[in-house]
mmCIF file of N, CA and C in Angstrom:
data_model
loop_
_atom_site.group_PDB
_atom_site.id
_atom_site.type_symbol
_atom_site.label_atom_id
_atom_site.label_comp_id
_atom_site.label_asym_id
_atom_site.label_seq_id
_atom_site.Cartn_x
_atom_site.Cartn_y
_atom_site.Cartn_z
ATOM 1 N N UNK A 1 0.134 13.496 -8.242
ATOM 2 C CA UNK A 1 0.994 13.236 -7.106
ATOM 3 C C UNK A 1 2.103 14.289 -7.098
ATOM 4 N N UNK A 2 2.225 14.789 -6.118
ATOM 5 C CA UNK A 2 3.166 16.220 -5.717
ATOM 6 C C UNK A 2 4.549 15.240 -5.918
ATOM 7 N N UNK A 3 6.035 16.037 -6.217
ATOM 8 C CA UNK A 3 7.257 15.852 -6.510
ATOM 9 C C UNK A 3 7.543 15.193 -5.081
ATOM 10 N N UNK A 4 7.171 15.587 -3.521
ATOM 11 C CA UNK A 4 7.569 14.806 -2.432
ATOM 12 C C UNK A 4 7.204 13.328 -2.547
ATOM 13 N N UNK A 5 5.826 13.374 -2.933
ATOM 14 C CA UNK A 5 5.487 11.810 -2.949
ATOM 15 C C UNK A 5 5.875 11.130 -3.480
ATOM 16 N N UNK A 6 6.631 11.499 -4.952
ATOM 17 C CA UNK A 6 7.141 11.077 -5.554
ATOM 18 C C UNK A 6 8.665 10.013 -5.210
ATOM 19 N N UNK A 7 9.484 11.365 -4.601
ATOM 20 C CA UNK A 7 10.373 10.890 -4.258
ATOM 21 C C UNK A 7 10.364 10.009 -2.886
ATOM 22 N N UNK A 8 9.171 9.810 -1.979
ATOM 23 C CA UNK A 8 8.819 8.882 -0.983
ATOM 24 C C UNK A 8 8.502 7.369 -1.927
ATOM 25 N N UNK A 9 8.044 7.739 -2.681
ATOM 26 C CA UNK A 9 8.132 6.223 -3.645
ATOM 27 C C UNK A 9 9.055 5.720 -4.175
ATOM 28 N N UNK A 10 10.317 6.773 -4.705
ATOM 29 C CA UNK A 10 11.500 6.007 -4.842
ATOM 30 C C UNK A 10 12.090 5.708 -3.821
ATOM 31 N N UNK A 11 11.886 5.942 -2.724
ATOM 32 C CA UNK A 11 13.264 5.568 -2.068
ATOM 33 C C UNK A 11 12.529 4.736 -1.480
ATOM 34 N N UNK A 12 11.076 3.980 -1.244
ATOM 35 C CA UNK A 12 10.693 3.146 -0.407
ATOM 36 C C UNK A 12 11.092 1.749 -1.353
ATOM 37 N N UNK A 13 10.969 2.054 -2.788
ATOM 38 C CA UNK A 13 11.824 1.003 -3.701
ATOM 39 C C UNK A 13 12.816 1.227 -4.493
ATOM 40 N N UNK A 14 13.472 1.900 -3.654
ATOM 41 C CA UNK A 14 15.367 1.803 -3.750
ATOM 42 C C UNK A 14 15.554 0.559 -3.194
ATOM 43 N N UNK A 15 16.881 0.145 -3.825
ATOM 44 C CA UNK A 15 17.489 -1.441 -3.630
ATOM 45 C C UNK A 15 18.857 -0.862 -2.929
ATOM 46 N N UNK A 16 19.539 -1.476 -2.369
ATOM 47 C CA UNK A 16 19.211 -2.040 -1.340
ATOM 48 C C UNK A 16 17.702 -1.324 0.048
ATOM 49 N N UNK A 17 17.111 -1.811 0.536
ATOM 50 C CA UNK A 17 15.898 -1.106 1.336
ATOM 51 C C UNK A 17 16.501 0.144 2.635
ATOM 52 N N UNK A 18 16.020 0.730 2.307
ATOM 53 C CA UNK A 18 16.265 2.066 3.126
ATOM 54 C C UNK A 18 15.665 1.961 4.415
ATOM 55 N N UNK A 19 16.409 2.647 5.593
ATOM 56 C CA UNK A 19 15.548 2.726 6.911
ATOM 57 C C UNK A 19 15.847 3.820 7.346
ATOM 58 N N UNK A 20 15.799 4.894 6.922
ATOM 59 C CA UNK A 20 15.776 6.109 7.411
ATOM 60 C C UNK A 20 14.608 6.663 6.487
ATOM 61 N N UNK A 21 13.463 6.186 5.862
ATOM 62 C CA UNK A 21 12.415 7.482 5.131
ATOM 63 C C UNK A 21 11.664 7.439 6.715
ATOM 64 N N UNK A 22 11.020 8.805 6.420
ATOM 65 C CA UNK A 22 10.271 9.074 7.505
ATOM 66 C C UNK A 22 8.955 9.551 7.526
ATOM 67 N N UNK A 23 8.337 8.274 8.587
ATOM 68 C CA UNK A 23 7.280 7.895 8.478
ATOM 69 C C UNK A 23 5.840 8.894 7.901
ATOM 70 N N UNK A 24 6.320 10.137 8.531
ATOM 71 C CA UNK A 24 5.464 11.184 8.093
ATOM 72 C C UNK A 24 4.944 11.150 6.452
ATOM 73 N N UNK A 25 6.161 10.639 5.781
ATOM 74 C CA UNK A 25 6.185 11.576 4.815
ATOM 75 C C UNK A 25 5.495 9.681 4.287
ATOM 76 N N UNK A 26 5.448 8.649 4.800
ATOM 77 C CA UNK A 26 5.074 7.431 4.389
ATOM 78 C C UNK A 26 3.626 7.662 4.303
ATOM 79 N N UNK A 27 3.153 8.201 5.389
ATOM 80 C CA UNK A 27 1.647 8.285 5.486
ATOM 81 C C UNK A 27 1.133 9.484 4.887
ATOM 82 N N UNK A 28 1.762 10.468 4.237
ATOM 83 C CA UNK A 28 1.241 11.451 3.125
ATOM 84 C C UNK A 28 1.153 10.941 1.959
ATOM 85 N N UNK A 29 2.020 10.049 1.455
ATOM 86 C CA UNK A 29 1.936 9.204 0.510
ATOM 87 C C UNK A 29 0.824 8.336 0.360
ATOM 88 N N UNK A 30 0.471 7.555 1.594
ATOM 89 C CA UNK A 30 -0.846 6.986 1.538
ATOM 90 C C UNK A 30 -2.266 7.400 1.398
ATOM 91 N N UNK A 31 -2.195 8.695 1.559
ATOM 92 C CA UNK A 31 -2.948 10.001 1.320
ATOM 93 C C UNK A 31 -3.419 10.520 -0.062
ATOM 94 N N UNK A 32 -2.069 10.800 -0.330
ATOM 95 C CA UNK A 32 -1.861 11.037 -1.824
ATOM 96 C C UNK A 32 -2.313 9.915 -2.703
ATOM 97 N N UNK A 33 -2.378 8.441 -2.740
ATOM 98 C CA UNK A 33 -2.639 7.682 -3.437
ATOM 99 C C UNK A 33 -4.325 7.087 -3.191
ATOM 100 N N UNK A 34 -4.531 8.081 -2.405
ATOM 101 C CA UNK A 34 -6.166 8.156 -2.198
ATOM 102 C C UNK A 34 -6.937 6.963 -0.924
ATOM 103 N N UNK A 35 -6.111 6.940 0.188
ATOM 104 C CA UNK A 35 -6.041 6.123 1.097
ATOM 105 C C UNK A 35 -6.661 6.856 2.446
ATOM 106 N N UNK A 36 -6.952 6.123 3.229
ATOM 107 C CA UNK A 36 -7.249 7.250 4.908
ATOM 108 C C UNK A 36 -6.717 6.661 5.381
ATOM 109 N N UNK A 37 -6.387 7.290 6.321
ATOM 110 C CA UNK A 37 -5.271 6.890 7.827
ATOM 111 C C UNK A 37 -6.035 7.387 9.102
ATOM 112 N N UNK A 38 -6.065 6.123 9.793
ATOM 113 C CA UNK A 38 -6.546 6.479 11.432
ATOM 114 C C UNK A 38 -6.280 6.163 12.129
ATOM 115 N N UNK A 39 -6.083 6.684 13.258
ATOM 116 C CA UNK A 39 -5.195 6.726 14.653
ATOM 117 C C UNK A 39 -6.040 5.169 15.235
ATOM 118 N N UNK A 40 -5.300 4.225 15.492
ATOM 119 C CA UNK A 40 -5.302 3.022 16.338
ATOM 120 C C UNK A 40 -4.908 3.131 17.842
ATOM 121 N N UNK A 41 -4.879 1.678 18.442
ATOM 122 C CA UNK A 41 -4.223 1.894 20.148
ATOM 123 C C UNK A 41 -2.960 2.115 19.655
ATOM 124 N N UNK A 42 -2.311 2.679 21.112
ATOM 125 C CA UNK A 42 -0.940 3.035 21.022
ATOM 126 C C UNK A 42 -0.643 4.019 19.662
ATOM 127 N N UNK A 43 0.355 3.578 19.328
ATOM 128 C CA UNK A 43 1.483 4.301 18.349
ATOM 129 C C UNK A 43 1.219 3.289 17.118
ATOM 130 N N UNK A 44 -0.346 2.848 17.065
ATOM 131 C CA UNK A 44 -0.544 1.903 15.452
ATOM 132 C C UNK A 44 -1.287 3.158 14.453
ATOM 133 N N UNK A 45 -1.455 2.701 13.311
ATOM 134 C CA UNK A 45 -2.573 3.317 12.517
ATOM 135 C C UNK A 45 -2.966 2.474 11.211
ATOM 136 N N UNK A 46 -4.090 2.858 10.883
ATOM 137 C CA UNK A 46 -4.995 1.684 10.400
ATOM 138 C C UNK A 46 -4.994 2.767 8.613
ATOM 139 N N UNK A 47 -4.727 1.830 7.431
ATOM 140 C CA UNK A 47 -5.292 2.559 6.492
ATOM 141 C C UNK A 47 -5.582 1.790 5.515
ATOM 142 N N UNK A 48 -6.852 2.757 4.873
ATOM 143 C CA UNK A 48 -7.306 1.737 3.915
ATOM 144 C C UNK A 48 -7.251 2.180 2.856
ATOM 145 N N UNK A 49 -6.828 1.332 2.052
ATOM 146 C CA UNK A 49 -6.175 1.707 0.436
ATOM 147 C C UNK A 49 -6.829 0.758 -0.329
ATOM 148 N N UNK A 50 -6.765 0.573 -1.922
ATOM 149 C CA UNK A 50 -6.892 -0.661 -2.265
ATOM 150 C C UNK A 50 -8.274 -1.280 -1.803
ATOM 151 N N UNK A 51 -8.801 -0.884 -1.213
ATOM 152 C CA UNK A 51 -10.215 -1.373 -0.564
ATOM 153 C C UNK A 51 -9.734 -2.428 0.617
ATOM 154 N N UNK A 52 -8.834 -2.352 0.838
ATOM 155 C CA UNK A 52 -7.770 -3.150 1.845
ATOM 156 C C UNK A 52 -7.460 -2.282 3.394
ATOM 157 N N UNK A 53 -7.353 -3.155 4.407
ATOM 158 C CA UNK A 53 -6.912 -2.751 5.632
ATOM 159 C C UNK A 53 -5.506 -3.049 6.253
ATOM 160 N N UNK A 54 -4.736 -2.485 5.724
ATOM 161 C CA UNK A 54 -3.675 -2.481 7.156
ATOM 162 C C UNK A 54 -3.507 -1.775 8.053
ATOM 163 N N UNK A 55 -2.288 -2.154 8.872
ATOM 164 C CA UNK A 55 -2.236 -1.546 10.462
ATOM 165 C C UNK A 55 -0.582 -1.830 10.217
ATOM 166 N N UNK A 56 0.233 -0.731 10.444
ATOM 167 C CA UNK A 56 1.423 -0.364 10.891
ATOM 168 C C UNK A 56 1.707 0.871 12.246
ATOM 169 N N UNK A 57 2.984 0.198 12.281
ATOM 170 C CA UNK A 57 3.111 0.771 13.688
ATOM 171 C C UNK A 57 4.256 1.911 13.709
ATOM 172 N N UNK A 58 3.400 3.099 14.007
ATOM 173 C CA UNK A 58 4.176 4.518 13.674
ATOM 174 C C UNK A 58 5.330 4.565 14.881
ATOM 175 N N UNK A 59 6.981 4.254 13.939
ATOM 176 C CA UNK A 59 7.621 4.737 15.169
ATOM 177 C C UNK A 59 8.159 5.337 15.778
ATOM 178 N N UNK A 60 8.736 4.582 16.920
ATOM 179 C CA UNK A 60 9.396 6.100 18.269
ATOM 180 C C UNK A 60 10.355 5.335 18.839
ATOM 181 N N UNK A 61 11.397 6.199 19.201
ATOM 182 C CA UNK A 61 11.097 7.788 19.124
ATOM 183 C C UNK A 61 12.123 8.209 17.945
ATOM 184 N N UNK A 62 12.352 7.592 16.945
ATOM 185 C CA UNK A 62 13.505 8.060 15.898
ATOM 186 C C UNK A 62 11.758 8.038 15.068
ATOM 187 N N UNK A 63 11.527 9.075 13.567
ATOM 188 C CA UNK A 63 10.762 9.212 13.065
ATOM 189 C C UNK A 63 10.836 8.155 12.087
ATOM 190 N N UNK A 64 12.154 7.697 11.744
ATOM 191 C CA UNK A 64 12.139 6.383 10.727
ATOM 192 C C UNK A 64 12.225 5.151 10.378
ATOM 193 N N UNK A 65 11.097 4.977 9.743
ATOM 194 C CA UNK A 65 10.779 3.441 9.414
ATOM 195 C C UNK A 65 11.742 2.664 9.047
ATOM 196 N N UNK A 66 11.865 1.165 9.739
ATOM 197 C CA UNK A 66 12.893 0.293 9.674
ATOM 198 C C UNK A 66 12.278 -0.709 8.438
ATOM 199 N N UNK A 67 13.431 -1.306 8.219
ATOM 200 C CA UNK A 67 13.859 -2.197 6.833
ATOM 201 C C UNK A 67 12.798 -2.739 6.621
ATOM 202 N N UNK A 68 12.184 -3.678 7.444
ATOM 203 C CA UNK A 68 11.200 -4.530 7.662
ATOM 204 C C UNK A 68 9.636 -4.093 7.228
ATOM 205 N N UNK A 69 9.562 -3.029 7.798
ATOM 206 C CA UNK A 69 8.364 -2.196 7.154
ATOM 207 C C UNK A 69 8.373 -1.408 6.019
ATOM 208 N N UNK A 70 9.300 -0.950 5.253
ATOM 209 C CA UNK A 70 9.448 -0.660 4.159
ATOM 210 C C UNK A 70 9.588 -1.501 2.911
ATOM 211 N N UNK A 71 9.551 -2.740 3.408
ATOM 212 C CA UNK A 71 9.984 -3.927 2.908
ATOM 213 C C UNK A 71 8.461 -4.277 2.439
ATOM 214 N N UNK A 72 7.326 -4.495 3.961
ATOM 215 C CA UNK A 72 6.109 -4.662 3.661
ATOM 216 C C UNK A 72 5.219 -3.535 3.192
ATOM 217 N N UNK A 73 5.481 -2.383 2.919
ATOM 218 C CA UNK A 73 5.429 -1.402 2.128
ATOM 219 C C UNK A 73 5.388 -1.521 0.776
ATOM 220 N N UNK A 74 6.256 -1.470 0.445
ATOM 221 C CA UNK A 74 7.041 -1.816 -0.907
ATOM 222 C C UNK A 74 5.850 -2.983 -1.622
ATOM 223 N N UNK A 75 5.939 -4.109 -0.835
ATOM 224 C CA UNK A 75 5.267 -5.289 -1.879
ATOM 225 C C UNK A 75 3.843 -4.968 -1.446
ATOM 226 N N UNK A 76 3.393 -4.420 -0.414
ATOM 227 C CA UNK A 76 1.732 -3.809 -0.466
ATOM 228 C C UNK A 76 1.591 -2.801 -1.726
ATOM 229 N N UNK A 77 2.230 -2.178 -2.335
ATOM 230 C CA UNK A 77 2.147 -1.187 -3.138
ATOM 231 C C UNK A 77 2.445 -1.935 -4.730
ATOM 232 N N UNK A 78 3.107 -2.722 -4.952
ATOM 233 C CA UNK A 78 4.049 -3.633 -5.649
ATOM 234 C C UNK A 78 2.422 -4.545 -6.184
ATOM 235 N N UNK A 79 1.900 -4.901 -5.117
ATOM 236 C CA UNK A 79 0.816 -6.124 -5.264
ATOM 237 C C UNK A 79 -0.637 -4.915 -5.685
ATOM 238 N N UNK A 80 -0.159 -4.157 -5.952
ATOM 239 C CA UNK A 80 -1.627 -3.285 -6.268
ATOM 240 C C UNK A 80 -1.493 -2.305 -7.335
ATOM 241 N N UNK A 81 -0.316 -2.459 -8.008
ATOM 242 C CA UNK A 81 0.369 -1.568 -9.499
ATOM 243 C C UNK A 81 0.600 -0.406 -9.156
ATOM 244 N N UNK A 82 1.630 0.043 -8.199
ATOM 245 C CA UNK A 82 1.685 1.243 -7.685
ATOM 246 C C UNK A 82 3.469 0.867 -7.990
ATOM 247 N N UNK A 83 4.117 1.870 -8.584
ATOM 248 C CA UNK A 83 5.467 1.587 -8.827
ATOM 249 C C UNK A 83 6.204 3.347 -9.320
ATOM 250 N N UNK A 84 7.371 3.013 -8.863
ATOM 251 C CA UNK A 84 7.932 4.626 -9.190
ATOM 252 C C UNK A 84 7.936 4.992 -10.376
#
């Protein structure tokens, strides 16, 4: 895992929860941890990690992910031994 991804993993579990990482750099991470990402309707995207499917919603028009989704981030990653 490259030094960016790295630091996309700390700060998605930094305490108090952050809402400024940006999203870009969320879904390189999901990449990096050996995941695919694919374009859904609208502004969603679908990835499968973990042998698992989610769907988050890439947003706009500020590039960064709010509390709430970093939140469900965090314990998707948390629930599958993925930790900084």
């Amino acid at each position: 895992m490259k030094t960016k991804h790295k630091r996309t993993l700390t700060q998605i579990f930094s305490r108090p929860v952050r809402a400024n990482i940006n999203f870009k750099d969320i879904e390189a991470l999901f990449v990096a941890l050996g995941g695919e990402v694919t374009e859904r309707e609208g502004s969603r995207i679908a990835v499968v990690l973990f042998g698992q499917v989610r769907v988050f919603h890439r947003p706009h028009p500020s590039p960064d992910t709010d509390k709430g989704a970093v939140s469900s981030i965090r314990k998707w990653l948390e629930e599958n031994g993925v930790k900084p």
